[in-house]
XYZ file of N, CA and C in Angstrom:
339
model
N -52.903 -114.398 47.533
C -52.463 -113.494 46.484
C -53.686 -113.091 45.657
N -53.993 -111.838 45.520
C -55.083 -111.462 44.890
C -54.674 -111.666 42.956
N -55.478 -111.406 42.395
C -55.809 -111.719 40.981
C -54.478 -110.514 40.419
N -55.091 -109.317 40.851
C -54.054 -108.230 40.624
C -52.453 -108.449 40.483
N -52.365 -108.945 41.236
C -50.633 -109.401 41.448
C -50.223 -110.512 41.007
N -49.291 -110.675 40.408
C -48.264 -111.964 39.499
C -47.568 -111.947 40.550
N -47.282 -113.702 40.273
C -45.921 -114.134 41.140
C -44.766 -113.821 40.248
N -43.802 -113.234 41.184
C -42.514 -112.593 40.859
C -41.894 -114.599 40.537
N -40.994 -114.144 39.219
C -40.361 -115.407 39.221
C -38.296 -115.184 38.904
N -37.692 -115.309 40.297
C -36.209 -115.208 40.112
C -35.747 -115.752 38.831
N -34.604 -114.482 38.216
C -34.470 -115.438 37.279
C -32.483 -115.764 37.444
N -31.630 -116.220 37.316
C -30.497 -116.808 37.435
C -29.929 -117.252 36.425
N -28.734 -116.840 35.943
C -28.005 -117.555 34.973
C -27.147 -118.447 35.362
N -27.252 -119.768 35.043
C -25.959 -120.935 34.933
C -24.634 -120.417 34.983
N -23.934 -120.778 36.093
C -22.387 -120.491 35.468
C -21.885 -120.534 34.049
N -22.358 -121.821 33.678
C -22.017 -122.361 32.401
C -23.082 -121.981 31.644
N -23.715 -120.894 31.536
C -24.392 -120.386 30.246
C -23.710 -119.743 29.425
N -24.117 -120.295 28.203
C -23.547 -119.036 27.112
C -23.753 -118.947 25.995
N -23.721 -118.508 24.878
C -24.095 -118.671 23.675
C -23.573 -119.548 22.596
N -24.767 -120.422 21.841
C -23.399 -121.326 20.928
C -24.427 -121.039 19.559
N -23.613 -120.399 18.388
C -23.987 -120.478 16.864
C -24.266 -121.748 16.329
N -25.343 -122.088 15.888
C -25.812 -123.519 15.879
C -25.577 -123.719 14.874
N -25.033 -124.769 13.526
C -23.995 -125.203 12.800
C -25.239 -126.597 12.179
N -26.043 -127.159 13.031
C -26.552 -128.447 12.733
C -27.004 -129.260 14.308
N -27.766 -129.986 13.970
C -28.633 -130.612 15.121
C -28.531 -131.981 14.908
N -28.211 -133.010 15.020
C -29.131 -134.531 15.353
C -28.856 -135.128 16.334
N -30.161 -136.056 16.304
C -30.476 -136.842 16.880
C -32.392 -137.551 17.333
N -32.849 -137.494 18.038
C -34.056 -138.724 17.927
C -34.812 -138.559 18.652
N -35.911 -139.597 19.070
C -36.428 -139.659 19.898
C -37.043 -140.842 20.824
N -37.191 -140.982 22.014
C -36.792 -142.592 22.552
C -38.118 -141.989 23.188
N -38.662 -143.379 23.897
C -39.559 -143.382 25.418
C -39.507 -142.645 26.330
N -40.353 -141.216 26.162
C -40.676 -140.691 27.218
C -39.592 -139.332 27.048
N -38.378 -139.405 26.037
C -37.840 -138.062 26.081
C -37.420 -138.054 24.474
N -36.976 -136.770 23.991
C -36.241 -136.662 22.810
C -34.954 -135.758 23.241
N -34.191 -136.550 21.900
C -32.389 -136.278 22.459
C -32.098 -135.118 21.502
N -31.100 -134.088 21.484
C -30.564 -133.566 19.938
C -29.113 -133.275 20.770
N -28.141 -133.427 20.073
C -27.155 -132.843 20.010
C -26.620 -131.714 19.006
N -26.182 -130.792 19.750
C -26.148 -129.352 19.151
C -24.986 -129.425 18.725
N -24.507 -129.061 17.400
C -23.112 -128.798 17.031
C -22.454 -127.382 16.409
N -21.453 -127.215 16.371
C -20.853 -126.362 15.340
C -19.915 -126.311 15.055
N -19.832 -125.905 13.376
C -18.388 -126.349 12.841
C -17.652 -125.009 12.798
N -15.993 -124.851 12.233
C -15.435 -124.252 12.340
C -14.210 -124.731 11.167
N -13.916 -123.525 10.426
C -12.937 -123.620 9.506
C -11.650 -124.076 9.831
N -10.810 -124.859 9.418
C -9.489 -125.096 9.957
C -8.328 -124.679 8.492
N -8.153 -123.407 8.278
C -7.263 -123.318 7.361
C -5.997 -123.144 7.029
N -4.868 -122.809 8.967
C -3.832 -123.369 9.009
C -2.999 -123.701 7.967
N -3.199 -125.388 7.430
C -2.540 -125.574 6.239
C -2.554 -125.762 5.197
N -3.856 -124.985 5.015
C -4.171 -124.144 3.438
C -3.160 -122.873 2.955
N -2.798 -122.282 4.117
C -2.353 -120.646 4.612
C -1.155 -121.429 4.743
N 0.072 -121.909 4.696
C 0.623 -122.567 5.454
C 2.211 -122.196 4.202
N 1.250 -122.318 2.999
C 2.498 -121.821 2.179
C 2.237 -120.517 1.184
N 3.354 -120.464 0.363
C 2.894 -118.952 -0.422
C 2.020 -118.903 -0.988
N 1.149 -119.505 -1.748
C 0.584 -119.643 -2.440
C -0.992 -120.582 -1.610
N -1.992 -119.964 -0.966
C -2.712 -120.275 -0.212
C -3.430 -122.042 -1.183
N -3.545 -122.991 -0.900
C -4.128 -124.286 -1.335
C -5.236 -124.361 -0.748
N -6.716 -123.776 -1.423
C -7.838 -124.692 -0.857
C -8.245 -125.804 -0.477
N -7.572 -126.897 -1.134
C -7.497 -128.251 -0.916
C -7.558 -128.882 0.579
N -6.814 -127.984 1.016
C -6.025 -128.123 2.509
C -7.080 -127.715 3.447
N -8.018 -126.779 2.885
C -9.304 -126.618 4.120
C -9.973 -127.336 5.123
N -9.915 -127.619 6.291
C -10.746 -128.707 6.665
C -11.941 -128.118 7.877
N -12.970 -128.999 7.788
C -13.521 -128.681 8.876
C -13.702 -129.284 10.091
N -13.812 -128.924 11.222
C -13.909 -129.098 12.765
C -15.301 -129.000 13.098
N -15.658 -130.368 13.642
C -17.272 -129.898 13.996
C -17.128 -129.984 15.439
N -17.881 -129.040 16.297
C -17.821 -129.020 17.510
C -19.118 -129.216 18.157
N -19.298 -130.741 19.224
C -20.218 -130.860 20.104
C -20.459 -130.040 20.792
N -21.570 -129.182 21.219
C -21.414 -128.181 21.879
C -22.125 -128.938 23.602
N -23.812 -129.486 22.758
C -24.218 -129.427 24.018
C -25.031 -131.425 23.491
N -25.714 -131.436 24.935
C -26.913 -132.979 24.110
C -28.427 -132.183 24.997
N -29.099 -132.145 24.658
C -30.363 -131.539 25.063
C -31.213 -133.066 25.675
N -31.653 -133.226 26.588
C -32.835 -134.168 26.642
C -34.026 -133.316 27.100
N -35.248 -133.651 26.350
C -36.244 -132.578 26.319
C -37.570 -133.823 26.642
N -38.570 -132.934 27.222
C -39.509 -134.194 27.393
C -40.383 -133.732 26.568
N -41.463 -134.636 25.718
C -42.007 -134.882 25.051
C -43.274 -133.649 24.952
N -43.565 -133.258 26.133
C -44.463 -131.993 26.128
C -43.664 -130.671 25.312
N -42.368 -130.353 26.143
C -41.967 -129.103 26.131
C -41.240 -129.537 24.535
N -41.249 -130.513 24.087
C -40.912 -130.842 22.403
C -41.579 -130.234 21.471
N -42.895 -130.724 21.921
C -43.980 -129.873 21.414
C -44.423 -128.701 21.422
N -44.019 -128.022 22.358
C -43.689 -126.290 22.820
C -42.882 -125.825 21.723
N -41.260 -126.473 22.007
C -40.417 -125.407 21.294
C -40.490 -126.079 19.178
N -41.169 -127.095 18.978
C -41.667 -127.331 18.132
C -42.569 -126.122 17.556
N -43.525 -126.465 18.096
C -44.777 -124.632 17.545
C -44.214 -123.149 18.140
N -42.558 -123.227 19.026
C -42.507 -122.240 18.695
C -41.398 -121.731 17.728
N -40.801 -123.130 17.128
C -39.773 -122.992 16.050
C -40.455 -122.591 14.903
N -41.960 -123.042 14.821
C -42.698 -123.051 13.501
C -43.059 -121.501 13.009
N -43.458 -120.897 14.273
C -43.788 -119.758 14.375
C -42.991 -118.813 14.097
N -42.234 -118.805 14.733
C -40.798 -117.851 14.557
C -40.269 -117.548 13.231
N -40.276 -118.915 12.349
C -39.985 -119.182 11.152
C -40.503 -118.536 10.596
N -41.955 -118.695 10.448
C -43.373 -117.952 9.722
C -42.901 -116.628 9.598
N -42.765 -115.733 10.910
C -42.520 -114.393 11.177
C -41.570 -114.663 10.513
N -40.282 -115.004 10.528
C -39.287 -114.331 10.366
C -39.448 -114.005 8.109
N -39.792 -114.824 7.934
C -40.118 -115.496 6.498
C -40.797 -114.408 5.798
N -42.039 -114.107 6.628
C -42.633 -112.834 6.043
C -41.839 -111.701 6.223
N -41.009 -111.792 6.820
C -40.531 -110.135 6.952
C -38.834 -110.093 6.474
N -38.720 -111.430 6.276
C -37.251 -111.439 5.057
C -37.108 -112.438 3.679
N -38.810 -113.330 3.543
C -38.260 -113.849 2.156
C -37.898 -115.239 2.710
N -38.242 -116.072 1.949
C -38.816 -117.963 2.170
C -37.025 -118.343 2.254
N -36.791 -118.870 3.581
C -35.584 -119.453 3.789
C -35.756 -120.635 3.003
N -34.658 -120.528 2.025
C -34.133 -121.855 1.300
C -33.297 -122.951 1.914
N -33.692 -124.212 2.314
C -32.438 -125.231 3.020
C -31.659 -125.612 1.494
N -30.811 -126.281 2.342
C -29.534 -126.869 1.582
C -30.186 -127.911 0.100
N -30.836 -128.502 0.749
C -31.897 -129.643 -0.156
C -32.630 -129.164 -1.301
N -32.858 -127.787 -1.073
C -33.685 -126.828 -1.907
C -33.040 -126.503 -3.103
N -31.874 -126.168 -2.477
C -30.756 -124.961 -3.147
C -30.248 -125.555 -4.671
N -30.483 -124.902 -5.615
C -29.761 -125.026 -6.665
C -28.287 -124.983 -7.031
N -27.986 -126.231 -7.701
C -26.485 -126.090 -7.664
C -26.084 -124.964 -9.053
N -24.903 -124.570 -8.653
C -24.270 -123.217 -9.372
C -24.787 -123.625 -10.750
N -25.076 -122.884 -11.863
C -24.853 -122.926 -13.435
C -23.225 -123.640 -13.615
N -23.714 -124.608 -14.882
C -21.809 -124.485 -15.181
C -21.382 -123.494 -16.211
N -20.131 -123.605 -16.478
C -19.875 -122.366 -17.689
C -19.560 -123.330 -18.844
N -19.283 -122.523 -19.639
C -19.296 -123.375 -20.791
C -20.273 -123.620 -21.533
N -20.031 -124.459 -22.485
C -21.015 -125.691 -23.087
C -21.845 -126.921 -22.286
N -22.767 -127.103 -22.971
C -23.386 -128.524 -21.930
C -23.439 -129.008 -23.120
N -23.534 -130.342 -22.954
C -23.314 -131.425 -24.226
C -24.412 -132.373 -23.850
């Protein structure tokens, strides 16, 4: 194969591919691989809705296992610098993502004493 020419590489989708809205991640890392399990949750408001008068109380949530990833320790480090990156970009071009940990809780109303 001369320099000129790339190897063509087939590409194939999994039966079971598909898209999952990612909700939250854990898990670790052991000898020789790292684990995450992918989740996402989902509103259950049923019997919130359930009488006339809708009850928030009644909200619950459903977290759904989606997938468990085992990744080896190289390609960790791949999608590591390329999570970092992505971030960077995305950050400059919409404004410093705040996590949950960050986030300020609401003002109260009222008086503070």
């Amino acid at each position: 194969m001369s320099e000129q020419e790339e190897q063509k590489v087939e590409i194939v989708k999994d039966p079971n591919y598909r898209t999952i809205i990612v909700n939250g991640v854990i898990g670790g890392h052991r000898p020789g691989f790292f684990e995450a399990i992918i989740y996402s949750e989902e509103m259950i408001s049923e019997d919130a809705l359930a009488t006339l008068r809708p009850e928030p109380s009644k909200i619950r949530v459903r977290r759904v296992l989606q997938c468990r990833l085992i990744i080896d320790p190289v390609q960790a480090k791949s999608l590591a610098k390329w999570l970092t990156q992505h971030v960077s970009e995305y950050e400059k071009v919409f404004g410093r993502i705040i996590t949950p940990d960050e986030a300020k809780p609401p003002p109260t109303r009222g008086l503070s004493v």
